[in-house]
Short mmCIF file of C-alpha atoms and ligand atoms in Angstrom, two decimals:
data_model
loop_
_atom_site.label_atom_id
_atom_site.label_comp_id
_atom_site.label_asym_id
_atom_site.label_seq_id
_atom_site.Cartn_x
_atom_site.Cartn_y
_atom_site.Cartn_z
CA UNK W 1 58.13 1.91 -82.33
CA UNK W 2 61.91 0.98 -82.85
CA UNK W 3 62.47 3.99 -80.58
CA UNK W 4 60.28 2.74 -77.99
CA UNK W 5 62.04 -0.39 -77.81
CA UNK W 6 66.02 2.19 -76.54
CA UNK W 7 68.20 4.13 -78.86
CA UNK W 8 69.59 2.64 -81.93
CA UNK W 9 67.15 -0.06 -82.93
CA UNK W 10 65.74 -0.32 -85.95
CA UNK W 11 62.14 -2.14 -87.47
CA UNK W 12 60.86 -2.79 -90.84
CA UNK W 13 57.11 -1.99 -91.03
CA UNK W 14 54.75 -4.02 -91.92
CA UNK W 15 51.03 -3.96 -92.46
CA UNK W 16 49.60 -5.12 -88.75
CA UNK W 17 51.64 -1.98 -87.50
CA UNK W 18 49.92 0.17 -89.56
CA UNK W 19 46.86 -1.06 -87.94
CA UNK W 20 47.91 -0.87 -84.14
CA UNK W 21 49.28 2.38 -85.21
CA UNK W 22 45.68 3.55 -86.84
CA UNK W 23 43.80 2.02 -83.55
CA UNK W 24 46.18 3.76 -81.51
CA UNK W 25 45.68 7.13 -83.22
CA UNK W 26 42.18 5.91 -82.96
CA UNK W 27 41.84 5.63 -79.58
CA UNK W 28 43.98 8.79 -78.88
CA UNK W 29 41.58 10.65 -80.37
CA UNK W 30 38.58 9.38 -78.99
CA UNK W 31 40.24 9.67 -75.48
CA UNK W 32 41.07 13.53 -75.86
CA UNK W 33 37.12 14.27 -76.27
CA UNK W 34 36.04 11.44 -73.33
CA UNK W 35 36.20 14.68 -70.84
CA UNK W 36 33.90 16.46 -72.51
CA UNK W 37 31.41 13.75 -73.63
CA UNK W 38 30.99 12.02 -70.48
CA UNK W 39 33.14 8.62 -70.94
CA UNK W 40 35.01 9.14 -67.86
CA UNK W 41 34.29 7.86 -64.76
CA UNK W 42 36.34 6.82 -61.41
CA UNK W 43 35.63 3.86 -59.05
CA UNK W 44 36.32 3.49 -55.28
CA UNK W 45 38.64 0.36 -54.32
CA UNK W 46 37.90 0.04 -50.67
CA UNK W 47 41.27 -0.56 -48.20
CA UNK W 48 40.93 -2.37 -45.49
CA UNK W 49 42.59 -2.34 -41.47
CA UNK W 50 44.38 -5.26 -39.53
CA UNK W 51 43.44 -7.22 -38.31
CA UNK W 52 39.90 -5.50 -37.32
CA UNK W 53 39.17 -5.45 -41.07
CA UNK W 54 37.26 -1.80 -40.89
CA UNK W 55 37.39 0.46 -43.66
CA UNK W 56 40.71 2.40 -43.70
CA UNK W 57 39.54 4.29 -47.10
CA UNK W 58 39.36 4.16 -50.56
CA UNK W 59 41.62 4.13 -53.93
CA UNK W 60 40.07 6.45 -56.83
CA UNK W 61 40.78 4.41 -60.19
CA UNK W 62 40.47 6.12 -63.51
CA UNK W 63 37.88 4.38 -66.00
CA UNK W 64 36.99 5.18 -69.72
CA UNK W 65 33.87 3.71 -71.74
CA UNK W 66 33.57 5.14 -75.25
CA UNK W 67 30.01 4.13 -77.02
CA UNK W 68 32.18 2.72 -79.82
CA UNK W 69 35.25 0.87 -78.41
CA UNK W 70 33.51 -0.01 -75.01
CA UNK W 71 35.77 -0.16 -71.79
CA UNK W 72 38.87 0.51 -71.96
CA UNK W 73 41.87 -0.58 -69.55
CA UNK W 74 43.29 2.37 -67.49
CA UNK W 75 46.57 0.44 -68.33
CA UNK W 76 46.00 1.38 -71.55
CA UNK W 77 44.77 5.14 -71.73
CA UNK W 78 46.66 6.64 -68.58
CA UNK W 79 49.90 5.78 -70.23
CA UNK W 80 48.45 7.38 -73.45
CA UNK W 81 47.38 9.97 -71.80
CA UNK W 82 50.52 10.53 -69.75
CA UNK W 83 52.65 10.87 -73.05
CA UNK W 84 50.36 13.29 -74.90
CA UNK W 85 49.50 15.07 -72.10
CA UNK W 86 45.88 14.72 -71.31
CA UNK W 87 46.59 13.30 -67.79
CA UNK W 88 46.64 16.69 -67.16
CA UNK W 89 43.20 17.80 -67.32
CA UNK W 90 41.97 14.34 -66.61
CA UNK W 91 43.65 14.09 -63.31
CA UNK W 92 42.47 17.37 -62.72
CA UNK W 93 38.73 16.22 -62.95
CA UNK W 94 39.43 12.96 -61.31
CA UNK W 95 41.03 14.70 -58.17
CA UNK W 96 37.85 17.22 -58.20
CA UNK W 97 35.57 14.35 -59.03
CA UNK W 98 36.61 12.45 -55.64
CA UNK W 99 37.12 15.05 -53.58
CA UNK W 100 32.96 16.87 -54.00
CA UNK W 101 32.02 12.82 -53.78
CA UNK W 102 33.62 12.80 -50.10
CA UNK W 103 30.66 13.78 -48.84
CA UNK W 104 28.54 11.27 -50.13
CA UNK W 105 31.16 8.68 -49.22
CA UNK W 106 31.22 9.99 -45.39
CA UNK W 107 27.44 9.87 -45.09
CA UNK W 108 27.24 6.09 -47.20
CA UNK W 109 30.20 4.86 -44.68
CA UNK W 110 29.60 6.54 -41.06
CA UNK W 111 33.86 7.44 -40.31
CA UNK W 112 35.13 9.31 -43.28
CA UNK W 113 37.56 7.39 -45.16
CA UNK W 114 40.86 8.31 -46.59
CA UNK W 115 40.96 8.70 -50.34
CA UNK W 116 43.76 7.73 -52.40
CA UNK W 117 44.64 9.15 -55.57
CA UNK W 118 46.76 8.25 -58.40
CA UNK W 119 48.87 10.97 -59.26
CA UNK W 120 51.47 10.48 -62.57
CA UNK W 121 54.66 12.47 -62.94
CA UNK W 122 53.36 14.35 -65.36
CA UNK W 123 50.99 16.32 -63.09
CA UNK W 124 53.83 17.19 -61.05
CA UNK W 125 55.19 18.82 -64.06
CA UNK W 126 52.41 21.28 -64.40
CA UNK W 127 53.04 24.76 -62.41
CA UNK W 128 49.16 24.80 -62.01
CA UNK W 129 49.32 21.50 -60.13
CA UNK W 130 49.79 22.48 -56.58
CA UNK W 131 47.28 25.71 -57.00
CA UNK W 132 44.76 23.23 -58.08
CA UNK W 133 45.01 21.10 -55.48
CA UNK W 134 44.48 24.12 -52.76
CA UNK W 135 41.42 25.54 -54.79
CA UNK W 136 39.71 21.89 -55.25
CA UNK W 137 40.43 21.38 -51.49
CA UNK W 138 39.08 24.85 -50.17
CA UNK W 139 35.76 24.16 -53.00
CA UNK W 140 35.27 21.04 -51.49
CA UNK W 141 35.38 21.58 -47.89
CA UNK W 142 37.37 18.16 -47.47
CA UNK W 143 39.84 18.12 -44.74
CA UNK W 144 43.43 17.26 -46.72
CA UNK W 145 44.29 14.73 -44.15
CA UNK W 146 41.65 12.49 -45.57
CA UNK W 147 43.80 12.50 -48.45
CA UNK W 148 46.37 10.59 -49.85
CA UNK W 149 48.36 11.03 -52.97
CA UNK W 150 49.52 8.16 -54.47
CA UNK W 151 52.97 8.50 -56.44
CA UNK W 152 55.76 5.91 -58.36
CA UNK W 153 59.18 6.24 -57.78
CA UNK W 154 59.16 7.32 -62.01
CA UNK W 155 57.97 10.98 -60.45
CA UNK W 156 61.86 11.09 -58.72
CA UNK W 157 63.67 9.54 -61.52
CA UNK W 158 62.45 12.54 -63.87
CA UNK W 159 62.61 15.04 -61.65
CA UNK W 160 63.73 14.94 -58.40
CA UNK W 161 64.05 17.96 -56.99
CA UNK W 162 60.56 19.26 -58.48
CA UNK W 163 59.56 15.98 -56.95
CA UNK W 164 60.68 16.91 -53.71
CA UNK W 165 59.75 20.50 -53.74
CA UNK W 166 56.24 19.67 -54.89
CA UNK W 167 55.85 16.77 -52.16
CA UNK W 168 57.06 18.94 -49.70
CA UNK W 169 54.57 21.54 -50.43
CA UNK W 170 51.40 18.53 -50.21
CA UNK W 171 52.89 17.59 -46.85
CA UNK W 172 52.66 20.68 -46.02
CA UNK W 173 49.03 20.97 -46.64
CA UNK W 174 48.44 18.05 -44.48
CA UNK W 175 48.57 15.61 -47.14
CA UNK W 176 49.37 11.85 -47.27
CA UNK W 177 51.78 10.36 -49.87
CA UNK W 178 52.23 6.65 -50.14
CA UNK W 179 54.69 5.51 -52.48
CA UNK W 180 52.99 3.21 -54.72
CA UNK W 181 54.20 -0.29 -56.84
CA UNK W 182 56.72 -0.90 -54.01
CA UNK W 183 59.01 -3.55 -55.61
CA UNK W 184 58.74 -2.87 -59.02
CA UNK W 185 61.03 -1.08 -61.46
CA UNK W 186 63.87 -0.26 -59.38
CA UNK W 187 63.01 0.29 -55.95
CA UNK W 188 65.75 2.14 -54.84
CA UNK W 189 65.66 2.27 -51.18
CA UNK W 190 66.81 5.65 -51.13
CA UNK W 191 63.70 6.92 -51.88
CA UNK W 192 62.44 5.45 -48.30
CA UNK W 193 64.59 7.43 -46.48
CA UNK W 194 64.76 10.86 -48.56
CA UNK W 195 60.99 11.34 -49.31
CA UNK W 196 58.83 12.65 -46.94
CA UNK W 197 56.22 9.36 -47.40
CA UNK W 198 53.70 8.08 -45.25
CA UNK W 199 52.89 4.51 -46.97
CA UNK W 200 54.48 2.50 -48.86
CA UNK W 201 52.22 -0.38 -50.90
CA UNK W 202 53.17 -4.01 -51.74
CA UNK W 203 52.50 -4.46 -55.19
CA UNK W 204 49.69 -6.82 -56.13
CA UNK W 205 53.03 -8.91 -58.47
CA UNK W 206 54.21 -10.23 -54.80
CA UNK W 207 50.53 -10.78 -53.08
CA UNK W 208 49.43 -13.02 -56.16
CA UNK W 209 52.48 -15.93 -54.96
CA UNK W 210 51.41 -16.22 -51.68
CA UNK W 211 50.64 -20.09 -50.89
CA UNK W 212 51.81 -20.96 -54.76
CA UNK W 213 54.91 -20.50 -54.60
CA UNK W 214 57.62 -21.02 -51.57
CA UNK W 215 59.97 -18.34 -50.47
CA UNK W 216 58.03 -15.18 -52.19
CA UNK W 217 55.82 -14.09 -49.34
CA UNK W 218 59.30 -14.13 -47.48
CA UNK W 219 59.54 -10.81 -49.94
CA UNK W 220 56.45 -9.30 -48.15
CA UNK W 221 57.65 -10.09 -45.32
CA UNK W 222 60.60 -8.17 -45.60
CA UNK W 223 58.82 -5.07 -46.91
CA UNK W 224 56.92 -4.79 -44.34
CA UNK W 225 59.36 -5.06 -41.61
CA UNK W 226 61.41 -2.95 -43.78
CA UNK W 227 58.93 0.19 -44.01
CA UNK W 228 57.84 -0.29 -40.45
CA UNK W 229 61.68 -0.04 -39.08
CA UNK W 230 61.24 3.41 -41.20
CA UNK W 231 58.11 4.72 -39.64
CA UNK W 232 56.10 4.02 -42.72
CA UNK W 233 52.55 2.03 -42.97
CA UNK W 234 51.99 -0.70 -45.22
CA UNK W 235 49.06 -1.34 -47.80
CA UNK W 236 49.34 -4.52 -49.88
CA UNK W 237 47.51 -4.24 -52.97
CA UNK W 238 45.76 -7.08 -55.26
CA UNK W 239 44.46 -10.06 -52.16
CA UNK W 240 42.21 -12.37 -53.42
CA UNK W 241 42.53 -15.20 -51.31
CA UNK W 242 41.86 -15.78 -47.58
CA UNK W 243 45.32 -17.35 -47.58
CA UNK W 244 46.77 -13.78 -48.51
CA UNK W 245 44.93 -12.09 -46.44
CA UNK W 246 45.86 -14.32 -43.09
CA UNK W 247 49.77 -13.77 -44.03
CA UNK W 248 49.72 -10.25 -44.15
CA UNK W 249 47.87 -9.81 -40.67
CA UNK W 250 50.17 -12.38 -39.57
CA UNK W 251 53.08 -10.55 -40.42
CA UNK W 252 52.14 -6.77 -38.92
CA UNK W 253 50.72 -5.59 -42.35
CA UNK W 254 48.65 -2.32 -41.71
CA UNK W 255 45.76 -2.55 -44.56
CA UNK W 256 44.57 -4.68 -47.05
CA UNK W 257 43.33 -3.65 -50.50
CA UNK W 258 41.94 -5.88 -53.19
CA UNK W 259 38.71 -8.10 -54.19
CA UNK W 260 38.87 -10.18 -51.57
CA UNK W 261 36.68 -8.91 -48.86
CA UNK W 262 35.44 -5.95 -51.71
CA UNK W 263 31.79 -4.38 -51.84
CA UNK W 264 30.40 -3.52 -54.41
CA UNK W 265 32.32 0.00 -55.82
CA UNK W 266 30.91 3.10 -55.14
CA UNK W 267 30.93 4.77 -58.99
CA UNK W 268 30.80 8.57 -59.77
CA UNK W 269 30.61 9.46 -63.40
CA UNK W 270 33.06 12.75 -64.46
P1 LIG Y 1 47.57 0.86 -59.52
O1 LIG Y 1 47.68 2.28 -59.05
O2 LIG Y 1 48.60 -0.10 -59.06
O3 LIG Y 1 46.12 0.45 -59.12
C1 LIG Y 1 45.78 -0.79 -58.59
C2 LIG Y 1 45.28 -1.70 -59.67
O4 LIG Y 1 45.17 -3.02 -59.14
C3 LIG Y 1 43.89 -1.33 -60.15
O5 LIG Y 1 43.80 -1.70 -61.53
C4 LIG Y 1 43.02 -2.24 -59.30
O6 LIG Y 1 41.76 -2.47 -59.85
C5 LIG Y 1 43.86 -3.49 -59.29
N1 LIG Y 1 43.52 -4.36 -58.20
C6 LIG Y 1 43.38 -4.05 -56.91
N2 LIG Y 1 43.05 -5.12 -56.19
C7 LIG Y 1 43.00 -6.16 -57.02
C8 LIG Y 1 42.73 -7.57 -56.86
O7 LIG Y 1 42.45 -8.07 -55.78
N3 LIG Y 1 42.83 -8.32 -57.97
C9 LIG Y 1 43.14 -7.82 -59.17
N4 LIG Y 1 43.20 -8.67 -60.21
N5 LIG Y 1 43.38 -6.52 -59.37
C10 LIG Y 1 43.31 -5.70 -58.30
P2 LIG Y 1 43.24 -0.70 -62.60
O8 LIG Y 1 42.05 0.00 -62.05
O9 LIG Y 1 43.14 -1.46 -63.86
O10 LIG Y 1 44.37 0.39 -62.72
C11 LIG Y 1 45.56 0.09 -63.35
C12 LIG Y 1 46.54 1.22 -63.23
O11 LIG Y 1 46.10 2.36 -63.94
C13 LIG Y 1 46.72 1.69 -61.81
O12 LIG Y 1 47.55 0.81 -61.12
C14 LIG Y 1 47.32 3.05 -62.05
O13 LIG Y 1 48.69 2.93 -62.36
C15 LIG Y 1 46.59 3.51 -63.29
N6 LIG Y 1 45.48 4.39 -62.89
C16 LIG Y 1 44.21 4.06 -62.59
N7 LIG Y 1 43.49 5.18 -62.27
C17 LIG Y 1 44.36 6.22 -62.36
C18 LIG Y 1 44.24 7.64 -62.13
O14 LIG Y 1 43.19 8.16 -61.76
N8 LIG Y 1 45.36 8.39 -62.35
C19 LIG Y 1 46.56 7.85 -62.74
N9 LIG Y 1 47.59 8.66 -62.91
N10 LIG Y 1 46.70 6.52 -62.93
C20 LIG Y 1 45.62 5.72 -62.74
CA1 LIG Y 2 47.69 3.20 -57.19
CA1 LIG Y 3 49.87 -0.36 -57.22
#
């Protein structure tokens, strides 16, 4: 833990460690059989147009119920399963999961709807990831430019140029990538001009201020303007409130995504 906190720190252990570190172990464990057993299970987030307010498409979210623990935050077992691995194979069913469910989503909505997945930097580390994603698309029969891979700017601090190569190679495909957490972390805007992205999308952190607090939605503002003077569409994540949702068509924002205006999710078990 002491290295989790930088280099040269130090921590004397004491006994409720020993517990989050026995519930962690727990959980790890329990995660690396919720493939097989059936715990896993991903949710549609439906995004929204403006100002018309028609379905744009959906975001695929991860979610884990284990018969003992119960739910379990996504916050807390992607990042697990980012460091030990696992994200590989689960983002592998997840991404397979969504993609045979199009289908069902197309006939359920009328227009077929653009599906956004998460995709970590540790996928993009696997040589089998790009193969995959050609054999799950040709399986499926969906057409790649319903899809959209979402990515953080932590896939181009690791690895840039297998970030670029690899993004390159989805673009090619006919792929969408939107650059997700916009705002967050450190935003360099670099990364705007020397991807190849499509979207960018306003973290939920700068929709939650709007009509609390003066001056932040200035901040939306200026993403927005920002990634349109760069060809790029805008999602804002995490709206709530009418109030948020009558700034961001006021201000040229291209979709809305959050529980606002949601329906009921669409759910498909792994
Ligand atoms: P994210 O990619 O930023 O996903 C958006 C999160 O914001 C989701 O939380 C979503 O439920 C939540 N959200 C959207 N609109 C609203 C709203 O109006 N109000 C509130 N309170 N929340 C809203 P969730 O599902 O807990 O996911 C958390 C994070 O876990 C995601 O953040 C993403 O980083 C990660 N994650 C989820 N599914 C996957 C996945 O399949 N693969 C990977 N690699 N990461 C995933
Ligand atoms: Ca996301
Ligand atoms: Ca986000």
């Amino acid at each position: 833990r002491a290295k989790s906190h930088g280099k040269n720190q130090m921590e004397f252990f004491d006994e409720k460690m020993q517990i989050t570190l026995e519930n962690q172990l727990n959980i790890e464990r329990k995660l690396s059989s919720a493939i097989e057993n059936k715990e896993l299970y991903i949710e549609f987030q439906p995004q929204y147009k403006l100002p018309s307010g028609e379905l744009r498409g959906f975001e695929v979210l991860a979610r884990w119920c284990n018969p003992i623990i119960g739910q379990v935050s996504p916050t807390s077992f992607i990042p697990m399963a980012e460091s030990n691995g696992l994200i590989v194979s689960i983002g592998k069913r997840i991404m397979k999961e969504a993609c045979f469910g199009f289908e069902k989503l197309v006939s359920e909505y009328k227009i077929p709807p653009t599906l956004s997945i998460n995709v970590s930097v540790v996928q993009f580390q696997d040589p089998e990831f790009i193969p995959y994603v050609k054999s799950i698309i040709e399986a499926s029969g969906i057409e790649p430019k319903y899809l959209e891979f979402e990515i953080t700017e932590s896939v181009c601090i690791t690895s840039p140029e297998v970030a670029r190569h690899i993004l390159t190679e989805l673009k090619l495909l006919g792929i969408k990538i939107s650059l997700d957490d916009f705002g967050t972390g450190y935003s360099s805007l670099s990364y705007l001009r020397t991807l190849p992205l499509d979207v960018v999308k306003i973290d939920k952190s700068f929709i939650e201020p709007i009509g609390k607090i003066p001056n932040e939605k200035n901040i939306v503002k200026t993403i927005i303007d920002m990634a349109h003077q760069l060809d790029l569409e805008v999602i804002a994540e995490g709206i709530e409130e009418k109030i948020q949702y009558d700034y961001l068509i006021q201000n040229n924002c291209d979709y809305v995504q959050g529980n606002y205006i949601g329906k009921p999710l669409p759910i498909f078990a792994l």
